[in-house]
Amino acid sequence: MGEDRTLRELLRGYAFLGPLVAFLLAFVLAPVIGTCIDSLYRDVTFLPRAFIGPENYVSLWSDPAFRQSLRFTVLFALASVPLELLLGLAFALLLNRPSPARGALRAFVLIPWAVPAAVSGKVFELICNFRFGPANYLVQRLGLADAPVNWLGSPEGAFLAIVAADVWKTTPFVAILLLAGLSAIPEELYRQAEVDRAGPLQRFTRITLPLLRPVVVVALLFRTIDALRVFDLAFVLTRGGPGGSTTPLSMYGYDAFTGGDMGYGSAVSVVLFLVAFALSVAYVRIGRFGREMS
């Protein structure tokens, strides 16, 4: 009787998991597999579909525009994600301190995150305007430049503008995520550390950072994947220019799809997926997230 009951409970558990598994198969795994298969075909509008093996990937590797797009995407993630993490941690530590206005401050910090990316892009387009943008007024007042900077007309300036817009928009998300982790750390640990005469730096390095590590790994994971998929900010702010220097992989694949080359666009999507997947696995392994959760 005991074994029958255990088997029934096991089958009931699988039955509850069934809808979730079906959803993942239909809306996650099937599109990924379909994209991988399509990347092995010459799938161009008005031409017969034909299997060409890895030819699309060979074409990608010999395509200078693709290599430029891949370089921009990786550099954008490397520049924006660490900045967002550092600023988000600083904001989270400030917001975690007792204050009568803590609730209002937490809500206020979330405003940039609530602004649509297209609106954020337009705002930073005005900020970086060559003739009347406040960015040029600021750098000239601070003595950082003698003449107005053509932010969106040079590859370096356009890159900095997109990074600044993404950091401004996404840092609140990282801050709120880390704030949830800080709130879960027991206050007794800090009080005990004060009794042991541990200074603020020791309390931060010996208590806060180790206990916050799983949340930091999750924040890095979310933000890195999101940064690699950046599209809207670059589309609104620079349209991929100047000269394609700020074209992310997602926009490069989008251009291939809208140009009717589905196989080539699928190959770009597969490369983007593999980069995101490899970095995600690296984060989990380096952060030893699985060990912390167990």
Short mmCIF file of C-alpha atoms in Angstrom, two decimals:
data_model
loop_
_atom_site.label_atom_id
_atom_site.label_comp_id
_atom_site.label_asym_id
_atom_site.label_seq_id
_atom_site.Cartn_x
_atom_site.Cartn_y
_atom_site.Cartn_z
CA MET A 1 0.00 0.00 0.00
CA GLY A 2 2.85 2.34 0.84
CA GLU A 3 4.52 1.81 -2.54
CA ASP A 4 1.20 2.33 -4.41
CA ARG A 5 0.62 5.60 -2.56
CA THR A 6 4.15 6.79 -3.32
CA LEU A 7 3.69 5.95 -7.02
CA ARG A 8 0.35 7.81 -7.12
CA GLU A 9 1.92 10.89 -5.50
CA LEU A 10 4.80 10.72 -7.97
CA LEU A 11 2.42 10.50 -10.94
CA ARG A 12 0.36 13.35 -9.52
CA GLY A 13 3.51 15.44 -9.25
CA TYR A 14 4.38 14.75 -12.90
CA ALA A 15 0.80 15.64 -13.86
CA PHE A 16 1.16 19.04 -12.21
CA LEU A 17 4.44 19.57 -14.06
CA GLY A 18 2.88 18.57 -17.38
CA PRO A 19 1.48 22.00 -18.37
CA LEU A 20 4.77 23.70 -17.56
CA VAL A 21 6.76 21.16 -19.59
CA ALA A 22 4.32 21.50 -22.51
CA PHE A 23 4.61 25.29 -22.37
CA LEU A 24 8.43 25.15 -22.38
CA LEU A 25 8.47 22.68 -25.26
CA ALA A 26 6.01 24.69 -27.35
CA PHE A 27 7.23 28.24 -26.72
CA VAL A 28 10.92 27.87 -25.76
CA LEU A 29 12.51 24.68 -27.03
CA ALA A 30 10.62 24.39 -30.33
CA PRO A 31 11.50 27.96 -31.52
CA VAL A 32 15.16 27.43 -30.57
CA ILE A 33 15.36 24.14 -32.44
CA GLY A 34 13.46 25.60 -35.41
CA THR A 35 15.87 28.57 -35.58
CA CYS A 36 18.89 26.24 -35.43
CA ILE A 37 17.47 24.13 -38.26
CA ASP A 38 16.58 27.18 -40.37
CA SER A 39 20.14 28.50 -40.00
CA LEU A 40 21.31 25.49 -42.01
CA TYR A 41 19.14 26.42 -45.01
CA ARG A 42 19.26 29.04 -47.72
CA ASP A 43 15.90 30.55 -46.84
CA VAL A 44 15.60 33.67 -48.96
CA THR A 45 12.33 35.20 -50.08
CA PHE A 46 11.38 34.37 -53.70
CA LEU A 47 14.07 31.64 -53.90
CA PRO A 48 13.56 27.90 -53.36
CA ARG A 49 14.54 26.78 -49.87
CA ALA A 50 17.65 24.58 -49.93
CA PHE A 51 19.84 22.85 -47.35
CA ILE A 52 23.35 24.38 -47.34
CA GLY A 53 24.78 23.08 -44.05
CA PRO A 54 27.07 25.51 -42.17
CA GLU A 55 27.45 27.88 -45.13
CA ASN A 56 25.55 30.67 -43.36
CA TYR A 57 27.99 30.45 -40.43
CA VAL A 58 30.98 30.52 -42.80
CA SER A 59 29.51 33.62 -44.43
CA LEU A 60 29.01 35.20 -41.01
CA TRP A 61 32.63 34.65 -40.03
CA SER A 62 33.87 36.27 -43.26
CA ASP A 63 31.40 39.18 -42.93
CA PRO A 64 33.16 42.32 -41.54
CA ALA A 65 29.81 43.87 -40.59
CA PHE A 66 28.94 40.82 -38.48
CA ARG A 67 32.31 40.89 -36.70
CA GLN A 68 31.83 44.60 -36.00
CA SER A 69 28.34 43.90 -34.66
CA LEU A 70 29.63 41.05 -32.47
CA ARG A 71 32.43 43.26 -31.12
CA PHE A 72 30.02 46.08 -30.29
CA THR A 73 27.58 43.71 -28.55
CA VAL A 74 30.27 42.14 -26.34
CA LEU A 75 31.90 45.50 -25.52
CA PHE A 76 28.50 46.99 -24.70
CA ALA A 77 27.78 44.17 -22.23
CA LEU A 78 31.27 44.44 -20.71
CA ALA A 79 30.91 48.21 -20.23
CA SER A 80 27.30 48.53 -19.11
CA VAL A 81 26.77 45.52 -16.82
CA PRO A 82 29.65 46.21 -14.34
CA LEU A 83 28.61 49.88 -14.12
CA GLU A 84 25.02 48.92 -13.43
CA LEU A 85 26.11 46.42 -10.79
CA LEU A 86 28.38 48.88 -8.95
CA LEU A 87 25.86 51.73 -9.05
CA GLY A 88 23.00 49.37 -8.20
CA LEU A 89 24.91 48.06 -5.17
CA ALA A 90 25.64 51.61 -4.00
CA PHE A 91 21.97 52.60 -4.34
CA ALA A 92 20.84 49.40 -2.62
CA LEU A 93 23.14 50.02 0.37
CA LEU A 94 21.83 53.58 0.68
CA LEU A 95 18.19 52.54 0.36
CA ASN A 96 18.69 49.78 2.94
CA ARG A 97 19.60 52.29 5.64
CA PRO A 98 16.79 53.27 8.04
CA SER A 99 15.11 56.48 6.90
CA PRO A 100 11.61 57.98 7.26
CA ALA A 101 11.48 58.48 3.46
CA ARG A 102 12.83 55.05 2.55
CA GLY A 103 9.57 53.87 0.93
CA ALA A 104 9.23 57.02 -1.19
CA LEU A 105 12.90 56.85 -2.21
CA ARG A 106 12.53 53.23 -3.32
CA ALA A 107 9.55 54.16 -5.49
CA PHE A 108 11.38 57.22 -6.87
CA VAL A 109 14.45 55.16 -7.85
CA LEU A 110 12.29 52.90 -9.99
CA ILE A 111 11.11 55.72 -12.28
CA PRO A 112 13.86 55.29 -14.95
CA TRP A 113 13.11 51.55 -15.08
CA ALA A 114 9.42 52.32 -15.72
CA VAL A 115 10.17 54.65 -18.64
CA PRO A 116 9.85 52.83 -22.00
CA ALA A 117 13.17 52.20 -23.74
CA ALA A 118 12.05 54.16 -26.82
CA VAL A 119 11.35 57.21 -24.65
CA SER A 120 14.69 56.81 -22.87
CA GLY A 121 16.42 56.68 -26.25
CA LYS A 122 14.72 59.89 -27.39
CA VAL A 123 15.62 61.63 -24.11
CA PHE A 124 19.30 60.73 -24.50
CA GLU A 125 19.16 61.74 -28.16
CA LEU A 126 18.20 65.24 -27.00
CA ILE A 127 20.81 65.17 -24.20
CA CYS A 128 23.54 64.30 -26.72
CA ASN A 129 22.39 66.76 -29.38
CA PHE A 130 25.37 68.51 -30.97
CA ARG A 131 23.87 72.02 -30.94
CA PHE A 132 21.75 72.30 -27.80
CA GLY A 133 22.25 69.08 -25.80
CA PRO A 134 23.10 69.50 -22.09
CA ALA A 135 25.90 66.91 -22.41
CA ASN A 136 28.01 69.36 -24.43
CA TYR A 137 27.17 72.19 -22.02
CA LEU A 138 28.33 70.02 -19.10
CA VAL A 139 31.64 68.83 -20.60
CA GLN A 140 32.51 72.38 -21.68
CA ARG A 141 31.66 73.85 -18.27
CA LEU A 142 33.82 71.19 -16.59
CA GLY A 143 36.68 71.94 -18.98
CA LEU A 144 36.67 68.42 -20.46
CA ALA A 145 36.30 69.73 -24.04
CA ASP A 146 37.00 73.05 -25.76
CA ALA A 147 34.35 72.57 -28.47
CA PRO A 148 31.01 70.75 -28.70
CA VAL A 149 31.37 66.97 -29.03
CA ASN A 150 29.55 65.20 -31.83
CA TRP A 151 28.35 62.42 -29.54
CA LEU A 152 26.12 60.57 -31.99
CA GLY A 153 28.30 61.29 -35.01
CA SER A 154 31.39 59.39 -33.86
CA PRO A 155 31.69 55.67 -33.00
CA GLU A 156 33.14 56.36 -29.54
CA GLY A 157 30.57 59.03 -28.68
CA ALA A 158 27.66 56.91 -29.89
CA PHE A 159 28.94 53.95 -27.87
CA LEU A 160 29.19 56.08 -24.71
CA ALA A 161 25.69 57.50 -25.31
CA ILE A 162 24.12 54.03 -25.58
CA VAL A 163 26.00 52.78 -22.50
CA ALA A 164 24.95 55.86 -20.50
CA ALA A 165 21.30 55.46 -21.54
CA ASP A 166 21.29 51.77 -20.61
CA VAL A 167 23.00 52.39 -17.25
CA TRP A 168 20.54 55.19 -16.42
CA LYS A 169 17.55 53.03 -17.31
CA THR A 170 18.58 49.68 -15.84
CA THR A 171 20.52 50.52 -12.67
CA PRO A 172 17.25 50.83 -10.66
CA PHE A 173 16.35 47.24 -11.55
CA VAL A 174 19.72 46.00 -10.24
CA ALA A 175 19.35 48.17 -7.13
CA ILE A 176 15.92 46.78 -6.27
CA LEU A 177 17.13 43.22 -6.87
CA LEU A 178 20.15 43.70 -4.58
CA LEU A 179 17.99 45.53 -2.04
CA ALA A 180 15.81 42.43 -1.73
CA GLY A 181 18.96 40.41 -1.01
CA LEU A 182 20.17 42.93 1.59
CA SER A 183 16.80 42.86 3.33
CA ALA A 184 17.14 39.08 3.78
CA ILE A 185 20.43 39.33 5.72
CA PRO A 186 19.69 38.97 9.47
CA GLU A 187 20.44 42.10 11.50
CA GLU A 188 21.78 39.90 14.31
CA LEU A 189 24.89 39.18 12.24
CA TYR A 190 25.75 42.89 12.05
CA ARG A 191 25.07 43.42 15.75
CA GLN A 192 27.28 40.46 16.64
CA ALA A 193 30.01 41.81 14.34
CA GLU A 194 29.81 45.21 16.10
CA VAL A 195 30.22 43.44 19.44
CA ASP A 196 33.35 41.79 17.99
CA ARG A 197 34.56 45.30 16.97
CA ALA A 198 34.37 44.65 13.25
CA GLY A 199 34.54 47.89 11.23
CA PRO A 200 32.16 48.88 8.40
CA LEU A 201 34.55 47.55 5.75
CA GLN A 202 34.94 44.22 7.54
CA ARG A 203 31.17 43.90 7.97
CA PHE A 204 30.72 44.62 4.26
CA THR A 205 33.38 42.16 3.05
CA ARG A 206 32.76 39.40 5.62
CA ILE A 207 28.95 39.50 5.91
CA THR A 208 27.25 41.55 3.19
CA LEU A 209 29.14 40.44 0.10
CA PRO A 210 29.25 36.66 0.86
CA LEU A 211 25.54 36.53 1.74
CA LEU A 212 24.64 38.73 -1.23
CA ARG A 213 26.61 36.65 -3.74
CA PRO A 214 23.67 34.52 -5.01
CA VAL A 215 21.63 37.67 -5.69
CA VAL A 216 24.64 39.30 -7.39
CA VAL A 217 24.98 36.27 -9.66
CA VAL A 218 21.27 36.47 -10.56
CA ALA A 219 21.57 40.21 -11.27
CA LEU A 220 24.65 39.60 -13.45
CA LEU A 221 22.86 36.81 -15.26
CA PHE A 222 19.73 38.85 -16.00
CA ARG A 223 21.62 41.98 -17.00
CA THR A 224 24.20 40.23 -19.17
CA ILE A 225 21.54 38.39 -21.16
CA ASP A 226 19.53 41.59 -21.49
CA ALA A 227 22.59 43.61 -22.53
CA LEU A 228 23.49 41.06 -25.20
CA ARG A 229 19.94 41.36 -26.57
CA VAL A 230 19.97 45.17 -26.66
CA PHE A 231 17.95 46.50 -29.57
CA ASP A 232 15.53 49.29 -28.75
CA LEU A 233 17.98 51.80 -27.28
CA ALA A 234 20.43 51.42 -30.19
CA PHE A 235 17.60 51.51 -32.73
CA VAL A 236 16.14 54.74 -31.36
CA LEU A 237 19.36 56.49 -30.37
CA THR A 238 21.78 55.76 -33.24
CA ARG A 239 19.99 53.46 -35.74
CA GLY A 240 23.17 51.38 -35.56
CA GLY A 241 25.37 54.21 -36.78
CA PRO A 242 27.60 55.86 -37.51
CA GLY A 243 28.79 53.42 -40.16
CA GLY A 244 27.25 50.43 -38.39
CA SER A 245 29.59 50.89 -35.39
CA THR A 246 26.74 50.57 -32.85
CA THR A 247 24.73 47.83 -34.53
CA PRO A 248 24.06 45.08 -31.95
CA LEU A 249 23.66 41.47 -33.02
CA SER A 250 19.92 41.58 -32.47
CA MET A 251 19.60 44.51 -34.91
CA TYR A 252 21.93 42.81 -37.39
CA GLY A 253 19.74 39.71 -37.34
CA TYR A 254 16.62 41.88 -37.58
CA ASP A 255 18.00 43.57 -40.69
CA ALA A 256 18.64 40.14 -42.25
CA PHE A 257 15.07 39.02 -41.47
CA THR A 258 13.51 42.22 -42.83
CA GLY A 259 15.74 41.86 -45.92
CA GLY A 260 14.16 38.46 -46.58
CA ASP A 261 17.22 36.31 -45.71
CA MET A 262 15.70 34.09 -43.01
CA GLY A 263 18.54 31.56 -42.97
CA TYR A 264 21.22 34.21 -42.45
CA GLY A 265 19.14 35.95 -39.78
CA SER A 266 18.62 32.61 -38.02
CA ALA A 267 22.39 32.01 -38.02
CA VAL A 268 22.90 35.41 -36.33
CA SER A 269 20.24 34.51 -33.76
CA VAL A 270 21.92 31.18 -33.02
CA VAL A 271 25.30 32.89 -32.48
CA LEU A 272 23.67 35.39 -30.11
CA PHE A 273 21.96 32.55 -28.23
CA LEU A 274 25.24 30.62 -27.89
CA VAL A 275 27.11 33.67 -26.58
CA ALA A 276 24.38 34.35 -24.00
CA PHE A 277 24.20 30.68 -23.01
CA ALA A 278 27.99 30.35 -22.61
CA LEU A 279 28.19 33.47 -20.44
CA SER A 280 25.24 32.30 -18.34
CA VAL A 281 26.90 28.95 -17.67
CA ALA A 282 30.16 30.72 -16.82
CA TYR A 283 28.40 33.03 -14.34
CA VAL A 284 26.70 30.12 -12.60
CA ARG A 285 29.92 28.11 -12.37
CA ILE A 286 32.14 31.01 -11.30
CA GLY A 287 29.56 32.21 -8.79
CA ARG A 288 29.04 28.64 -7.51
CA PHE A 289 25.35 29.52 -7.46
CA GLY A 290 24.22 25.91 -7.42
CA ARG A 291 26.28 25.18 -4.31
CA GLU A 292 24.85 28.23 -2.54
CA MET A 293 21.29 27.22 -3.35
CA SER A 294 21.87 23.66 -2.13
#
